[in-house]
Amino acid sequence: MSLYNKRYTKGFTLVEMSIVVLIAGLLIIGLVYGSSVAQNARIRRTILDVENYTQQILLFRNQYSAYPGDMPNASTIWGTQCAPTIANCNGNGDGYIDFNTTNLLNNESWRAWQHLKLASIGNNTLSGTGTAATSVIGGNVPASNLNVALGWELNTYSTSTQKYTLLELYKIGSTRQGIPCQDVALIDAKIDDGLPRRGNITIANTSPSTGCYSTSATPYTYNPSNTTTNGSLQRVIIAGLYHPNYEP
């Protein structure tokens, strides 16, 4: 073996190994930091969505004295721009935005986004209709920034004494990834009371959502360390229809 081969067939020196370990550590730190930055950016965009959609809906109501989708005389303003069959453009005017799949051409929840667009309040290309009972992200409901399985829906729920129209961040598709507990907790803490079953932002009281919070004390608190990904409804209640003791 030549002197050249002897010189360059030795193993790594301690200095070289230290450099390799240092570089690997920096790469790991960079990946973790990058992931954290991306998560925070998604959460900020989600908070902006909440604020923007709520403001759009209330602006529409102030301008037309009706909620989008529920507006009973929408056809007199937009005609066939809204729907080929004019009656399908109108809501029932009961003061709530209902998710009704009996008539897929006249679902107030889907029409609401189209009404916002026609009023030049919302910036979207949503159809206002559907061909199946399930919403289509980017088709008839807006997409969320958190992940591709999440869309924004409008729906009305009832208790024994009251009804509420809610803006929901909803997982569409049973096999898709839902909303990580940590993300929900961060959003709730930033724009609401930080409590999972109280306030403007709440999560469902059914499994797997229940893994996201602790029931050991009242009011319940988030358990963000739980890595369970849940498909619950993250509800932001439209101002004016909100009741602080409503627990869906």
PDB file of C-alpha atoms in Angstrom:
ATOM      1  CA  MET A   1       0.000   0.000   0.000  1.00  0.00           C
ATOM      2  CA  SER A   2       1.321   3.387  -0.948  1.00  0.00           C
ATOM      3  CA  LEU A   3       1.895   6.241   1.474  1.00  0.00           C
ATOM      4  CA  TYR A   4      -1.076   8.030  -0.151  1.00  0.00           C
ATOM      5  CA  ASN A   5      -3.435   5.134   0.568  1.00  0.00           C
ATOM      6  CA  LYS A   6      -2.206   4.796   4.144  1.00  0.00           C
ATOM      7  CA  ARG A   7      -2.799   8.493   4.766  1.00  0.00           C
ATOM      8  CA  TYR A   8      -6.362   8.572   3.425  1.00  0.00           C
ATOM      9  CA  THR A   9      -7.749   5.254   4.709  1.00  0.00           C
ATOM     10  CA  LYS A  10      -7.698   6.344   8.350  1.00  0.00           C
ATOM     11  CA  GLY A  11     -11.018   6.846  10.227  1.00  0.00           C
ATOM     12  CA  PHE A  12     -12.523  10.177  11.211  1.00  0.00           C
ATOM     13  CA  THR A  13     -10.596  12.200  13.725  1.00  0.00           C
ATOM     14  CA  LEU A  14     -12.258  13.557  16.866  1.00  0.00           C
ATOM     15  CA  VAL A  15     -12.369  17.029  15.317  1.00  0.00           C
ATOM     16  CA  GLU A  16     -14.022  15.718  12.177  1.00  0.00           C
ATOM     17  CA  MET A  17     -16.585  13.772  14.198  1.00  0.00           C
ATOM     18  CA  SER A  18     -17.340  16.890  16.251  1.00  0.00           C
ATOM     19  CA  ILE A  19     -17.954  18.866  13.067  1.00  0.00           C
ATOM     20  CA  VAL A  20     -20.331  16.172  11.765  1.00  0.00           C
ATOM     21  CA  VAL A  21     -22.267  16.115  15.054  1.00  0.00           C
ATOM     22  CA  LEU A  22     -22.423  19.923  15.093  1.00  0.00           C
ATOM     23  CA  ILE A  23     -23.770  20.073  11.550  1.00  0.00           C
ATOM     24  CA  ALA A  24     -26.356  17.372  12.317  1.00  0.00           C
ATOM     25  CA  GLY A  25     -27.452  19.276  15.409  1.00  0.00           C
ATOM     26  CA  LEU A  26     -27.805  22.506  13.470  1.00  0.00           C
ATOM     27  CA  LEU A  27     -29.881  20.739  10.835  1.00  0.00           C
ATOM     28  CA  ILE A  28     -32.213  19.303  13.482  1.00  0.00           C
ATOM     29  CA  ILE A  29     -32.574  22.695  15.164  1.00  0.00           C
ATOM     30  CA  GLY A  30     -33.301  24.267  11.788  1.00  0.00           C
ATOM     31  CA  LEU A  31     -35.968  21.694  10.990  1.00  0.00           C
ATOM     32  CA  VAL A  32     -37.661  22.085  14.382  1.00  0.00           C
ATOM     33  CA  TYR A  33     -37.527  25.874  14.162  1.00  0.00           C
ATOM     34  CA  GLY A  34     -38.833  25.819  10.600  1.00  0.00           C
ATOM     35  CA  SER A  35     -41.717  23.564  11.622  1.00  0.00           C
ATOM     36  CA  SER A  36     -42.590  25.895  14.507  1.00  0.00           C
ATOM     37  CA  VAL A  37     -42.499  28.947  12.236  1.00  0.00           C
ATOM     38  CA  ALA A  38     -44.749  27.201   9.703  1.00  0.00           C
ATOM     39  CA  GLN A  39     -47.212  26.181  12.430  1.00  0.00           C
ATOM     40  CA  ASN A  40     -47.385  29.714  13.817  1.00  0.00           C
ATOM     41  CA  ALA A  41     -47.935  31.087  10.313  1.00  0.00           C
ATOM     42  CA  ARG A  42     -50.844  28.680   9.742  1.00  0.00           C
ATOM     43  CA  ILE A  43     -52.378  29.652  13.068  1.00  0.00           C
ATOM     44  CA  ARG A  44     -52.063  33.362  12.278  1.00  0.00           C
ATOM     45  CA  ARG A  45     -53.764  32.827   8.920  1.00  0.00           C
ATOM     46  CA  THR A  46     -56.539  30.843  10.614  1.00  0.00           C
ATOM     47  CA  ILE A  47     -57.123  33.660  13.097  1.00  0.00           C
ATOM     48  CA  LEU A  48     -57.301  36.109  10.190  1.00  0.00           C
ATOM     49  CA  ASP A  49     -59.857  33.835   8.503  1.00  0.00           C
ATOM     50  CA  VAL A  50     -62.009  33.858  11.636  1.00  0.00           C
ATOM     51  CA  GLU A  51     -61.905  37.640  11.822  1.00  0.00           C
ATOM     52  CA  ASN A  52     -62.426  38.192   8.086  1.00  0.00           C
ATOM     53  CA  TYR A  53     -65.347  35.782   7.671  1.00  0.00           C
ATOM     54  CA  THR A  54     -67.103  37.058  10.780  1.00  0.00           C
ATOM     55  CA  GLN A  55     -66.698  40.661   9.611  1.00  0.00           C
ATOM     56  CA  GLN A  56     -67.918  39.794   6.111  1.00  0.00           C
ATOM     57  CA  ILE A  57     -71.065  38.135   7.436  1.00  0.00           C
ATOM     58  CA  LEU A  58     -71.889  41.002   9.773  1.00  0.00           C
ATOM     59  CA  LEU A  59     -71.185  43.582   7.056  1.00  0.00           C
ATOM     60  CA  PHE A  60     -73.575  41.738   4.737  1.00  0.00           C
ATOM     61  CA  ARG A  61     -76.239  41.672   7.436  1.00  0.00           C
ATOM     62  CA  ASN A  62     -75.868  45.385   8.078  1.00  0.00           C
ATOM     63  CA  GLN A  63     -76.090  46.135   4.360  1.00  0.00           C
ATOM     64  CA  TYR A  64     -78.993  43.833   3.431  1.00  0.00           C
ATOM     65  CA  SER A  65     -80.783  43.314   6.790  1.00  0.00           C
ATOM     66  CA  ALA A  66     -80.364  39.566   6.363  1.00  0.00           C
ATOM     67  CA  TYR A  67     -77.664  36.959   6.717  1.00  0.00           C
ATOM     68  CA  PRO A  68     -75.995  35.666   3.536  1.00  0.00           C
ATOM     69  CA  GLY A  69     -77.616  32.441   2.418  1.00  0.00           C
ATOM     70  CA  ASP A  70     -80.716  33.163   4.489  1.00  0.00           C
ATOM     71  CA  MET A  71     -81.605  36.305   2.512  1.00  0.00           C
ATOM     72  CA  PRO A  72     -85.191  35.824   1.208  1.00  0.00           C
ATOM     73  CA  ASN A  73     -84.999  38.356  -1.642  1.00  0.00           C
ATOM     74  CA  ALA A  74     -81.509  37.685  -3.005  1.00  0.00           C
ATOM     75  CA  SER A  75     -82.926  36.874  -6.444  1.00  0.00           C
ATOM     76  CA  THR A  76     -84.351  40.388  -6.816  1.00  0.00           C
ATOM     77  CA  ILE A  77     -80.831  41.801  -6.526  1.00  0.00           C
ATOM     78  CA  TRP A  78     -78.672  39.271  -8.359  1.00  0.00           C
ATOM     79  CA  GLY A  79     -81.180  37.318 -10.472  1.00  0.00           C
ATOM     80  CA  THR A  80     -79.679  34.464 -12.473  1.00  0.00           C
ATOM     81  CA  GLN A  81     -76.179  35.488 -11.438  1.00  0.00           C
ATOM     82  CA  CYS A  82     -76.980  33.583  -8.282  1.00  0.00           C
ATOM     83  CA  ALA A  83     -78.840  30.582  -9.721  1.00  0.00           C
ATOM     84  CA  PRO A  84     -80.476  29.582 -13.033  1.00  0.00           C
ATOM     85  CA  THR A  85     -83.623  28.802 -11.042  1.00  0.00           C
ATOM     86  CA  ILE A  86     -84.167  32.071  -9.208  1.00  0.00           C
ATOM     87  CA  ALA A  87     -85.951  30.515  -6.217  1.00  0.00           C
ATOM     88  CA  ASN A  88     -82.820  28.517  -5.390  1.00  0.00           C
ATOM     89  CA  CYS A  89     -80.968  31.770  -4.768  1.00  0.00           C
ATOM     90  CA  ASN A  90     -83.202  32.750  -1.843  1.00  0.00           C
ATOM     91  CA  GLY A  91     -83.069  31.673   1.783  1.00  0.00           C
ATOM     92  CA  ASN A  92     -86.117  31.323   4.015  1.00  0.00           C
ATOM     93  CA  GLY A  93     -85.422  34.524   5.950  1.00  0.00           C
ATOM     94  CA  ASP A  94     -85.763  32.989   9.417  1.00  0.00           C
ATOM     95  CA  GLY A  95     -82.625  34.738  10.694  1.00  0.00           C
ATOM     96  CA  TYR A  96     -80.377  31.665  10.680  1.00  0.00           C
ATOM     97  CA  ILE A  97     -78.011  30.095   8.151  1.00  0.00           C
ATOM     98  CA  ASP A  98     -79.101  26.471   7.904  1.00  0.00           C
ATOM     99  CA  PHE A  99     -77.151  23.534   6.524  1.00  0.00           C
ATOM    100  CA  ASN A 100     -79.898  21.736   4.641  1.00  0.00           C
ATOM    101  CA  THR A 101     -79.054  18.881   2.301  1.00  0.00           C
ATOM    102  CA  THR A 102     -82.658  18.129   1.321  1.00  0.00           C
ATOM    103  CA  ASN A 103     -82.229  20.434  -1.669  1.00  0.00           C
ATOM    104  CA  LEU A 104     -78.575  20.552  -2.726  1.00  0.00           C
ATOM    105  CA  LEU A 105     -79.317  23.502  -5.007  1.00  0.00           C
ATOM    106  CA  ASN A 106     -80.673  25.561  -2.123  1.00  0.00           C
ATOM    107  CA  ASN A 107     -78.468  24.951   0.912  1.00  0.00           C
ATOM    108  CA  GLU A 108     -78.221  28.239   2.840  1.00  0.00           C
ATOM    109  CA  SER A 109     -74.814  27.290   4.221  1.00  0.00           C
ATOM    110  CA  TRP A 110     -73.332  26.980   0.725  1.00  0.00           C
ATOM    111  CA  ARG A 111     -75.317  29.877  -0.757  1.00  0.00           C
ATOM    112  CA  ALA A 112     -73.985  32.155   1.991  1.00  0.00           C
ATOM    113  CA  TRP A 113     -70.477  32.181   0.522  1.00  0.00           C
ATOM    114  CA  GLN A 114     -71.863  32.893  -2.946  1.00  0.00           C
ATOM    115  CA  HIS A 115     -74.027  35.742  -1.611  1.00  0.00           C
ATOM    116  CA  LEU A 116     -70.919  37.282  -0.045  1.00  0.00           C
ATOM    117  CA  LYS A 117     -69.172  37.070  -3.412  1.00  0.00           C
ATOM    118  CA  LEU A 118     -72.108  38.583  -5.319  1.00  0.00           C
ATOM    119  CA  ALA A 119     -72.265  41.435  -2.815  1.00  0.00           C
ATOM    120  CA  SER A 120     -68.546  42.105  -3.468  1.00  0.00           C
ATOM    121  CA  ILE A 121     -67.898  41.515   0.228  1.00  0.00           C
ATOM    122  CA  GLY A 122     -66.265  38.110   0.003  1.00  0.00           C
ATOM    123  CA  ASN A 123     -63.473  37.257  -2.401  1.00  0.00           C
ATOM    124  CA  ASN A 124     -64.155  33.685  -3.472  1.00  0.00           C
ATOM    125  CA  THR A 125     -65.138  31.547  -6.457  1.00  0.00           C
ATOM    126  CA  LEU A 126     -67.443  29.168  -4.571  1.00  0.00           C
ATOM    127  CA  SER A 127     -70.418  27.645  -6.405  1.00  0.00           C
ATOM    128  CA  GLY A 128     -73.194  27.990  -3.812  1.00  0.00           C
ATOM    129  CA  THR A 129     -74.436  24.469  -4.581  1.00  0.00           C
ATOM    130  CA  GLY A 130     -73.395  20.847  -4.239  1.00  0.00           C
ATOM    131  CA  THR A 131     -73.982  17.437  -5.778  1.00  0.00           C
ATOM    132  CA  ALA A 132     -73.699  15.469  -2.523  1.00  0.00           C
ATOM    133  CA  ALA A 133     -74.586  16.043   1.117  1.00  0.00           C
ATOM    134  CA  THR A 134     -70.932  16.596   2.041  1.00  0.00           C
ATOM    135  CA  SER A 135     -69.295  19.983   1.529  1.00  0.00           C
ATOM    136  CA  VAL A 136     -66.478  20.295  -1.009  1.00  0.00           C
ATOM    137  CA  ILE A 137     -63.445  22.270   0.121  1.00  0.00           C
ATOM    138  CA  GLY A 138     -62.761  24.974  -2.439  1.00  0.00           C
ATOM    139  CA  GLY A 139     -65.972  24.020  -4.265  1.00  0.00           C
ATOM    140  CA  ASN A 140     -68.776  25.260  -2.032  1.00  0.00           C
ATOM    141  CA  VAL A 141     -66.932  26.080   1.220  1.00  0.00           C
ATOM    142  CA  PRO A 142     -63.636  27.939   1.768  1.00  0.00           C
ATOM    143  CA  ALA A 143     -60.475  25.992   2.503  1.00  0.00           C
ATOM    144  CA  SER A 144     -58.571  26.353   5.766  1.00  0.00           C
ATOM    145  CA  ASN A 145     -54.860  27.048   6.040  1.00  0.00           C
ATOM    146  CA  LEU A 146     -54.294  24.484   8.806  1.00  0.00           C
ATOM    147  CA  ASN A 147     -54.468  21.424   6.545  1.00  0.00           C
ATOM    148  CA  VAL A 148     -56.105  20.230   3.338  1.00  0.00           C
ATOM    149  CA  ALA A 149     -58.879  18.335   5.169  1.00  0.00           C
ATOM    150  CA  LEU A 150     -60.367  21.409   6.819  1.00  0.00           C
ATOM    151  CA  GLY A 151     -63.009  23.764   5.478  1.00  0.00           C
ATOM    152  CA  TRP A 152     -65.132  26.610   6.849  1.00  0.00           C
ATOM    153  CA  GLU A 153     -68.844  25.900   7.217  1.00  0.00           C
ATOM    154  CA  LEU A 154     -71.825  27.892   8.457  1.00  0.00           C
ATOM    155  CA  ASN A 155     -74.472  26.002  10.381  1.00  0.00           C
ATOM    156  CA  THR A 156     -77.253  26.459  12.910  1.00  0.00           C
ATOM    157  CA  TYR A 157     -77.644  24.459  16.120  1.00  0.00           C
ATOM    158  CA  SER A 158     -80.416  24.425  18.688  1.00  0.00           C
ATOM    159  CA  THR A 159     -80.769  23.885  22.415  1.00  0.00           C
ATOM    160  CA  SER A 160     -84.126  23.377  24.107  1.00  0.00           C
ATOM    161  CA  THR A 161     -84.599  27.143  24.291  1.00  0.00           C
ATOM    162  CA  GLN A 162     -82.359  28.868  21.720  1.00  0.00           C
ATOM    163  CA  LYS A 163     -80.779  28.600  18.263  1.00  0.00           C
ATOM    164  CA  TYR A 164     -77.305  29.675  17.179  1.00  0.00           C
ATOM    165  CA  THR A 165     -75.645  30.161  13.806  1.00  0.00           C
ATOM    166  CA  LEU A 166     -71.986  29.225  14.012  1.00  0.00           C
ATOM    167  CA  LEU A 167     -68.890  29.543  11.863  1.00  0.00           C
ATOM    168  CA  GLU A 168     -67.150  26.180  12.024  1.00  0.00           C
ATOM    169  CA  LEU A 169     -63.719  24.894  11.162  1.00  0.00           C
ATOM    170  CA  TYR A 170     -64.730  21.442  10.048  1.00  0.00           C
ATOM    171  CA  LYS A 171     -62.880  18.289   9.046  1.00  0.00           C
ATOM    172  CA  ILE A 172     -64.344  17.075   5.766  1.00  0.00           C
ATOM    173  CA  GLY A 173     -63.640  13.416   5.034  1.00  0.00           C
ATOM    174  CA  SER A 174     -63.622  10.689   7.693  1.00  0.00           C
ATOM    175  CA  THR A 175     -60.207   9.294   6.761  1.00  0.00           C
ATOM    176  CA  ARG A 176     -58.394  12.618   6.681  1.00  0.00           C
ATOM    177  CA  GLN A 177     -56.265  14.267   9.325  1.00  0.00           C
ATOM    178  CA  GLY A 178     -58.175  16.540  11.664  1.00  0.00           C
ATOM    179  CA  ILE A 179     -57.104  19.410  13.884  1.00  0.00           C
ATOM    180  CA  PRO A 180     -54.228  18.841  16.352  1.00  0.00           C
ATOM    181  CA  CYS A 181     -55.114  19.665  19.961  1.00  0.00           C
ATOM    182  CA  GLN A 182     -52.120  21.980  20.260  1.00  0.00           C
ATOM    183  CA  ASP A 183     -53.272  24.110  17.324  1.00  0.00           C
ATOM    184  CA  VAL A 184     -56.781  24.462  18.720  1.00  0.00           C
ATOM    185  CA  ALA A 185     -55.445  25.450  22.146  1.00  0.00           C
ATOM    186  CA  LEU A 186     -53.160  28.102  20.637  1.00  0.00           C
ATOM    187  CA  ILE A 187     -55.929  29.622  18.524  1.00  0.00           C
ATOM    188  CA  ASP A 188     -58.354  29.661  21.456  1.00  0.00           C
ATOM    189  CA  ALA A 189     -55.780  31.320  23.726  1.00  0.00           C
ATOM    190  CA  LYS A 190     -55.003  34.028  21.162  1.00  0.00           C
ATOM    191  CA  ILE A 191     -58.527  35.143  20.257  1.00  0.00           C
ATOM    192  CA  ASP A 192     -60.848  33.798  22.939  1.00  0.00           C
ATOM    193  CA  ASP A 193     -60.828  32.640  26.578  1.00  0.00           C
ATOM    194  CA  GLY A 194     -58.518  29.626  26.183  1.00  0.00           C
ATOM    195  CA  LEU A 195     -61.208  27.244  27.454  1.00  0.00           C
ATOM    196  CA  PRO A 196     -62.219  24.258  25.288  1.00  0.00           C
ATOM    197  CA  ARG A 197     -65.901  24.100  26.250  1.00  0.00           C
ATOM    198  CA  ARG A 198     -66.669  27.773  26.826  1.00  0.00           C
ATOM    199  CA  GLY A 199     -66.630  31.014  24.883  1.00  0.00           C
ATOM    200  CA  ASN A 200     -66.582  31.660  21.154  1.00  0.00           C
ATOM    201  CA  ILE A 201     -64.302  28.742  20.318  1.00  0.00           C
ATOM    202  CA  THR A 202     -65.304  25.307  21.562  1.00  0.00           C
ATOM    203  CA  ILE A 203     -64.636  21.703  20.639  1.00  0.00           C
ATOM    204  CA  ALA A 204     -67.052  18.794  20.635  1.00  0.00           C
ATOM    205  CA  ASN A 205     -67.730  16.723  23.741  1.00  0.00           C
ATOM    206  CA  THR A 206     -67.390  13.431  21.881  1.00  0.00           C
ATOM    207  CA  SER A 207     -64.393  11.182  21.228  1.00  0.00           C
ATOM    208  CA  PRO A 208     -61.689  11.776  20.058  1.00  0.00           C
ATOM    209  CA  SER A 209     -62.162  15.476  20.835  1.00  0.00           C
ATOM    210  CA  THR A 210     -62.498  14.736  24.551  1.00  0.00           C
ATOM    211  CA  GLY A 211     -58.841  13.704  24.588  1.00  0.00           C
ATOM    212  CA  CYS A 212     -57.939  17.336  23.935  1.00  0.00           C
ATOM    213  CA  TYR A 213     -59.090  18.591  27.322  1.00  0.00           C
ATOM    214  CA  SER A 214     -59.106  17.666  30.991  1.00  0.00           C
ATOM    215  CA  THR A 215     -62.343  17.322  32.971  1.00  0.00           C
ATOM    216  CA  SER A 216     -60.644  17.170  36.372  1.00  0.00           C
ATOM    217  CA  ALA A 217     -61.697  20.741  37.193  1.00  0.00           C
ATOM    218  CA  THR A 218     -64.359  23.222  36.107  1.00  0.00           C
ATOM    219  CA  PRO A 219     -64.116  24.981  33.716  1.00  0.00           C
ATOM    220  CA  TYR A 220     -62.395  22.329  31.632  1.00  0.00           C
ATOM    221  CA  THR A 221     -58.887  23.103  30.380  1.00  0.00           C
ATOM    222  CA  TYR A 222     -56.965  22.100  27.275  1.00  0.00           C
ATOM    223  CA  ASN A 223     -54.554  19.204  27.296  1.00  0.00           C
ATOM    224  CA  PRO A 224     -52.325  20.290  24.385  1.00  0.00           C
ATOM    225  CA  SER A 225     -49.718  17.632  25.184  1.00  0.00           C
ATOM    226  CA  ASN A 226     -52.184  15.053  23.881  1.00  0.00           C
ATOM    227  CA  THR A 227     -51.125  14.392  20.303  1.00  0.00           C
ATOM    228  CA  THR A 228     -54.584  13.137  19.347  1.00  0.00           C
ATOM    229  CA  THR A 229     -55.739  14.646  16.079  1.00  0.00           C
ATOM    230  CA  ASN A 230     -59.444  15.317  16.322  1.00  0.00           C
ATOM    231  CA  GLY A 231     -62.116  15.987  13.752  1.00  0.00           C
ATOM    232  CA  SER A 232     -64.301  18.085  15.993  1.00  0.00           C
ATOM    233  CA  LEU A 233     -65.996  21.340  15.099  1.00  0.00           C
ATOM    234  CA  GLN A 234     -63.984  24.369  16.114  1.00  0.00           C
ATOM    235  CA  ARG A 235     -66.793  26.852  16.524  1.00  0.00           C
ATOM    236  CA  VAL A 236     -66.629  30.608  16.288  1.00  0.00           C
ATOM    237  CA  ILE A 237     -70.075  31.966  16.993  1.00  0.00           C
ATOM    238  CA  ILE A 238     -71.231  34.949  14.922  1.00  0.00           C
ATOM    239  CA  ALA A 239     -71.582  38.099  17.049  1.00  0.00           C
ATOM    240  CA  GLY A 240     -75.162  38.812  18.019  1.00  0.00           C
ATOM    241  CA  LEU A 241     -76.123  35.128  18.096  1.00  0.00           C
ATOM    242  CA  TYR A 242     -73.622  34.152  20.733  1.00  0.00           C
ATOM    243  CA  HIS A 243     -74.560  32.896  24.188  1.00  0.00           C
ATOM    244  CA  PRO A 244     -71.615  32.419  26.604  1.00  0.00           C
ATOM    245  CA  ASN A 245     -73.079  29.343  28.293  1.00  0.00           C
ATOM    246  CA  TYR A 246     -73.762  27.446  25.088  1.00  0.00           C
ATOM    247  CA  GLU A 247     -71.828  24.172  25.069  1.00  0.00           C
ATOM    248  CA  PRO A 248     -72.276  22.180  21.844  1.00  0.00           C
TER     249      PRO A 248
END
